[in-house]
Amino acid sequence: LEPKDPTQPSNLSPDPNPNPDPDPDRNLHPNPNPNPNAMPTDKARRRAAGKRQKATEQAAAEANPNPKKAEPATIRVILRKAMQRDAGWTKYTFPEFFEVVFWIRVVLSVIFGLVCGLMPITGALGVILFPTVTIAGVSGYYTYFLGIDEEQFGGQGELLKEGMMVSIAMYVLVWTSTYTAVHVGGMVR
């Protein structure tokens, strides 16, 4: 050991950065922070997620070298499922069920709008009858005809509100147009 020169000023304060970073591109490394308790950077997280996804895809490709892609359901398949009594569908076996409920509501709204417009139903009676008929019709369809457990599809509230606003608008449009054309426009006098 060499003796210290007393004439030289001594730096008694500790160096704020005792280990200067020799690598300015350290954010490109998977774990740039040597502290194991520190949170990884966004780049490191994205890189790790990408590696995990690539490994999962490679494992799936090795397990099934000829994957068969799932084909989208055709209208014929959806209608067959929608007309199968007491099938007990779940959201996994009938993922298009919400679309079926939507279109049933739209068709009911057009039919019921035509009926209410041809019969001179006006005012509160038409406004009250429509939700009553559609809610009873749709819930009866999926509960009694299909035998579906509402909890499989998010509860009765989810099924009842599916397509409700569109069907209300369609009903009011068809109802008022039909009533106006038949009773106000002079077709029936």
Short mmCIF file of N, CA, C and O in Angstrom, two decimals, residues 101-164:
data_model
loop_
_atom_site.label_atom_id
_atom_site.label_comp_id
_atom_site.label_asym_id
_atom_site.label_seq_id
_atom_site.Cartn_x
_atom_site.Cartn_y
_atom_site.Cartn_z
N VAL A 101 -80.54 -14.01 -30.50
CA VAL A 101 -81.47 -13.22 -29.68
C VAL A 101 -81.70 -11.85 -30.31
O VAL A 101 -82.83 -11.37 -30.38
N PHE A 102 -80.63 -11.24 -30.80
CA PHE A 102 -80.74 -9.93 -31.45
C PHE A 102 -81.70 -9.99 -32.63
O PHE A 102 -82.62 -9.18 -32.75
N TRP A 103 -81.52 -10.97 -33.52
CA TRP A 103 -82.33 -11.04 -34.72
C TRP A 103 -83.77 -11.47 -34.43
O TRP A 103 -84.70 -11.04 -35.12
N ILE A 104 -83.96 -12.29 -33.42
CA ILE A 104 -85.33 -12.63 -33.02
C ILE A 104 -86.06 -11.38 -32.55
O ILE A 104 -87.22 -11.15 -32.89
N ARG A 105 -85.37 -10.56 -31.77
CA ARG A 105 -85.97 -9.31 -31.31
C ARG A 105 -86.31 -8.37 -32.48
O ARG A 105 -87.36 -7.74 -32.49
N VAL A 106 -85.42 -8.27 -33.44
CA VAL A 106 -85.67 -7.40 -34.59
C VAL A 106 -86.87 -7.90 -35.40
O VAL A 106 -87.75 -7.12 -35.78
N VAL A 107 -86.93 -9.20 -35.65
CA VAL A 107 -88.05 -9.76 -36.40
C VAL A 107 -89.36 -9.57 -35.63
O VAL A 107 -90.38 -9.17 -36.22
N LEU A 108 -89.35 -9.82 -34.31
CA LEU A 108 -90.55 -9.59 -33.50
C LEU A 108 -90.98 -8.13 -33.54
O LEU A 108 -92.18 -7.84 -33.59
N SER A 109 -90.02 -7.22 -33.53
CA SER A 109 -90.37 -5.80 -33.53
C SER A 109 -91.02 -5.40 -34.86
O SER A 109 -91.96 -4.61 -34.87
N VAL A 110 -90.55 -5.94 -35.97
CA VAL A 110 -91.16 -5.63 -37.26
C VAL A 110 -92.57 -6.22 -37.34
O VAL A 110 -93.52 -5.53 -37.74
N ILE A 111 -92.73 -7.47 -36.95
CA ILE A 111 -94.04 -8.11 -37.00
C ILE A 111 -95.02 -7.39 -36.06
O ILE A 111 -96.15 -7.06 -36.45
N PHE A 112 -94.59 -7.14 -34.84
CA PHE A 112 -95.48 -6.49 -33.88
C PHE A 112 -95.77 -5.04 -34.28
O PHE A 112 -96.87 -4.54 -34.05
N GLY A 113 -94.82 -4.36 -34.89
CA GLY A 113 -95.06 -3.01 -35.40
C GLY A 113 -96.10 -3.00 -36.51
O GLY A 113 -96.95 -2.11 -36.57
N LEU A 114 -96.03 -3.99 -37.40
CA LEU A 114 -97.05 -4.11 -38.45
C LEU A 114 -98.43 -4.39 -37.87
O LEU A 114 -99.43 -3.78 -38.27
N VAL A 115 -98.50 -5.29 -36.90
CA VAL A 115 -99.79 -5.63 -36.28
C VAL A 115 -100.38 -4.41 -35.57
O VAL A 115 -101.57 -4.09 -35.73
N CYS A 116 -99.56 -3.71 -34.79
CA CYS A 116 -100.07 -2.54 -34.06
C CYS A 116 -100.41 -1.40 -35.01
O CYS A 116 -101.30 -0.59 -34.71
N GLY A 117 -99.73 -1.30 -36.12
CA GLY A 117 -100.05 -0.25 -37.09
C GLY A 117 -101.30 -0.55 -37.87
O GLY A 117 -102.08 0.35 -38.19
N LEU A 118 -101.52 -1.82 -38.22
CA LEU A 118 -102.73 -2.20 -38.96
C LEU A 118 -103.97 -2.12 -38.07
O LEU A 118 -105.01 -1.66 -38.51
N MET A 119 -103.84 -2.61 -36.85
CA MET A 119 -104.92 -2.41 -35.87
C MET A 119 -104.69 -1.00 -35.33
O MET A 119 -103.56 -0.65 -35.03
N PRO A 120 -105.66 -0.21 -35.23
CA PRO A 120 -105.37 1.17 -34.80
C PRO A 120 -105.02 1.27 -33.32
O PRO A 120 -105.76 1.81 -32.51
N ILE A 121 -103.84 0.73 -32.96
CA ILE A 121 -103.36 0.83 -31.58
C ILE A 121 -102.52 2.08 -31.50
O ILE A 121 -101.57 2.27 -32.26
N THR A 122 -102.86 2.95 -30.55
CA THR A 122 -102.12 4.20 -30.39
C THR A 122 -101.80 4.42 -28.93
O THR A 122 -102.35 3.77 -28.05
N GLY A 123 -100.88 5.34 -28.70
CA GLY A 123 -100.59 5.82 -27.35
C GLY A 123 -99.88 4.83 -26.45
O GLY A 123 -99.08 4.01 -26.89
N ALA A 124 -100.22 4.93 -25.16
CA ALA A 124 -99.54 4.16 -24.13
C ALA A 124 -99.74 2.65 -24.30
O ALA A 124 -98.86 1.86 -23.94
N LEU A 125 -100.86 2.25 -24.85
CA LEU A 125 -101.11 0.82 -25.03
C LEU A 125 -100.05 0.20 -25.94
O LEU A 125 -99.49 -0.86 -25.63
N GLY A 126 -99.71 0.84 -27.03
CA GLY A 126 -98.68 0.33 -27.94
C GLY A 126 -97.30 0.37 -27.32
O GLY A 126 -96.48 -0.51 -27.55
N VAL A 127 -97.06 1.40 -26.51
CA VAL A 127 -95.74 1.53 -25.87
C VAL A 127 -95.57 0.46 -24.80
O VAL A 127 -94.48 -0.09 -24.62
N ILE A 128 -96.63 0.11 -24.08
CA ILE A 128 -96.54 -0.89 -23.01
C ILE A 128 -96.57 -2.31 -23.58
O ILE A 128 -95.88 -3.19 -23.07
N LEU A 129 -97.34 -2.53 -24.63
CA LEU A 129 -97.45 -3.88 -25.19
C LEU A 129 -96.14 -4.38 -25.79
O LEU A 129 -95.81 -5.56 -25.65
N PHE A 130 -95.39 -3.51 -26.45
CA PHE A 130 -94.19 -3.97 -27.14
C PHE A 130 -93.15 -4.59 -26.20
O PHE A 130 -92.73 -5.73 -26.43
N PRO A 131 -92.71 -3.89 -25.15
CA PRO A 131 -91.71 -4.54 -24.28
C PRO A 131 -92.25 -5.80 -23.62
O PRO A 131 -91.51 -6.77 -23.44
N THR A 132 -93.53 -5.78 -23.27
CA THR A 132 -94.12 -6.97 -22.64
C THR A 132 -94.06 -8.17 -23.58
O THR A 132 -93.64 -9.26 -23.18
N VAL A 133 -94.46 -7.97 -24.81
CA VAL A 133 -94.48 -9.07 -25.77
C VAL A 133 -93.06 -9.54 -26.11
O VAL A 133 -92.80 -10.75 -26.14
N THR A 134 -92.15 -8.63 -26.34
CA THR A 134 -90.81 -9.05 -26.74
C THR A 134 -90.05 -9.69 -25.58
O THR A 134 -89.34 -10.68 -25.79
N ILE A 135 -90.17 -9.15 -24.39
CA ILE A 135 -89.47 -9.76 -23.25
C ILE A 135 -90.03 -11.14 -22.98
O ILE A 135 -89.28 -12.10 -22.79
N ALA A 136 -91.36 -11.28 -22.98
CA ALA A 136 -91.96 -12.59 -22.75
C ALA A 136 -91.61 -13.55 -23.89
O ALA A 136 -91.29 -14.73 -23.64
N GLY A 137 -91.64 -13.07 -25.13
CA GLY A 137 -91.34 -13.94 -26.26
C GLY A 137 -89.90 -14.42 -26.28
O GLY A 137 -89.64 -15.62 -26.43
N VAL A 138 -88.97 -13.52 -26.10
CA VAL A 138 -87.55 -13.89 -26.16
C VAL A 138 -87.15 -14.74 -24.96
O VAL A 138 -86.47 -15.76 -25.11
N SER A 139 -87.57 -14.34 -23.76
CA SER A 139 -87.18 -15.14 -22.58
C SER A 139 -87.87 -16.50 -22.60
O SER A 139 -87.28 -17.49 -22.19
N GLY A 140 -89.10 -16.57 -23.10
CA GLY A 140 -89.75 -17.87 -23.25
C GLY A 140 -89.04 -18.74 -24.26
O GLY A 140 -88.91 -19.96 -24.09
N TYR A 141 -88.53 -18.14 -25.33
CA TYR A 141 -87.80 -18.89 -26.36
C TYR A 141 -86.55 -19.54 -25.78
O TYR A 141 -86.34 -20.74 -25.93
N TYR A 142 -85.72 -18.75 -25.09
CA TYR A 142 -84.47 -19.35 -24.63
C TYR A 142 -84.62 -20.15 -23.35
O TYR A 142 -83.82 -21.02 -23.07
N THR A 143 -85.66 -19.89 -22.56
CA THR A 143 -85.83 -20.65 -21.33
C THR A 143 -86.59 -21.96 -21.57
O THR A 143 -86.15 -23.02 -21.14
N TYR A 144 -87.73 -21.88 -22.26
CA TYR A 144 -88.58 -23.05 -22.40
C TYR A 144 -88.30 -23.83 -23.68
O TYR A 144 -88.38 -25.05 -23.69
N PHE A 145 -88.00 -23.15 -24.77
CA PHE A 145 -87.76 -23.87 -26.02
C PHE A 145 -86.35 -24.45 -26.07
O PHE A 145 -86.16 -25.63 -26.30
N LEU A 146 -85.33 -23.58 -25.86
CA LEU A 146 -83.95 -24.04 -25.94
C LEU A 146 -83.44 -24.67 -24.65
O LEU A 146 -82.48 -25.44 -24.67
N GLY A 147 -84.05 -24.33 -23.52
CA GLY A 147 -83.59 -24.88 -22.24
C GLY A 147 -82.23 -24.36 -21.83
O GLY A 147 -81.41 -25.09 -21.28
N ILE A 148 -81.98 -23.09 -22.07
CA ILE A 148 -80.68 -22.49 -21.76
C ILE A 148 -80.66 -21.96 -20.34
O ILE A 148 -81.63 -21.36 -19.87
N ASP A 149 -79.56 -22.18 -19.66
CA ASP A 149 -79.34 -21.58 -18.35
C ASP A 149 -78.81 -20.17 -18.57
O ASP A 149 -77.75 -19.99 -19.15
N GLU A 150 -79.56 -19.17 -18.08
CA GLU A 150 -79.19 -17.77 -18.33
C GLU A 150 -77.81 -17.43 -17.78
O GLU A 150 -77.11 -16.58 -18.32
N GLU A 151 -77.41 -18.09 -16.69
CA GLU A 151 -76.12 -17.79 -16.07
C GLU A 151 -74.95 -18.15 -16.98
O GLU A 151 -73.87 -17.58 -16.86
N GLN A 152 -75.14 -19.08 -17.89
CA GLN A 152 -74.09 -19.43 -18.84
C GLN A 152 -73.77 -18.28 -19.80
O GLN A 152 -72.70 -18.21 -20.36
N PHE A 153 -74.74 -17.38 -19.96
CA PHE A 153 -74.57 -16.27 -20.91
C PHE A 153 -74.53 -14.92 -20.21
O PHE A 153 -74.80 -13.90 -20.81
N GLY A 154 -74.21 -14.90 -18.93
CA GLY A 154 -74.06 -13.64 -18.21
C GLY A 154 -75.29 -13.20 -17.44
O GLY A 154 -75.34 -12.07 -16.99
N GLY A 155 -76.27 -14.04 -17.29
CA GLY A 155 -77.46 -13.70 -16.53
C GLY A 155 -78.61 -13.24 -17.40
O GLY A 155 -78.46 -12.94 -18.58
N GLN A 156 -79.79 -13.19 -16.78
CA GLN A 156 -80.99 -12.83 -17.53
C GLN A 156 -80.93 -11.38 -18.02
O GLN A 156 -81.42 -11.07 -19.10
N GLY A 157 -80.31 -10.50 -17.26
CA GLY A 157 -80.19 -9.10 -17.68
C GLY A 157 -79.45 -8.94 -18.98
O GLY A 157 -79.84 -8.13 -19.84
N GLU A 158 -78.36 -9.69 -19.16
CA GLU A 158 -77.59 -9.61 -20.40
C GLU A 158 -78.43 -10.07 -21.60
O GLU A 158 -78.38 -9.48 -22.66
N LEU A 159 -79.19 -11.14 -21.41
CA LEU A 159 -79.99 -11.66 -22.51
C LEU A 159 -81.18 -10.75 -22.82
O LEU A 159 -81.56 -10.61 -23.97
N LEU A 160 -81.75 -10.14 -21.79
CA LEU A 160 -82.91 -9.29 -22.03
C LEU A 160 -82.54 -7.97 -22.70
O LEU A 160 -83.31 -7.41 -23.45
N LYS A 161 -81.36 -7.47 -22.42
CA LYS A 161 -80.98 -6.18 -23.03
C LYS A 161 -80.32 -6.34 -24.40
O LYS A 161 -80.13 -5.36 -25.10
N GLU A 162 -80.02 -7.56 -24.81
CA GLU A 162 -79.39 -7.78 -26.11
C GLU A 162 -80.34 -7.37 -27.23
O GLU A 162 -81.40 -7.96 -27.42
N GLY A 163 -79.99 -6.35 -27.97
CA GLY A 163 -80.77 -5.88 -29.10
C GLY A 163 -82.03 -5.11 -28.74
O GLY A 163 -82.84 -4.82 -29.62
N MET A 164 -82.21 -4.76 -27.48
CA MET A 164 -83.44 -4.10 -27.05
C MET A 164 -83.59 -2.71 -27.67
O MET A 164 -84.67 -2.36 -28.15
#
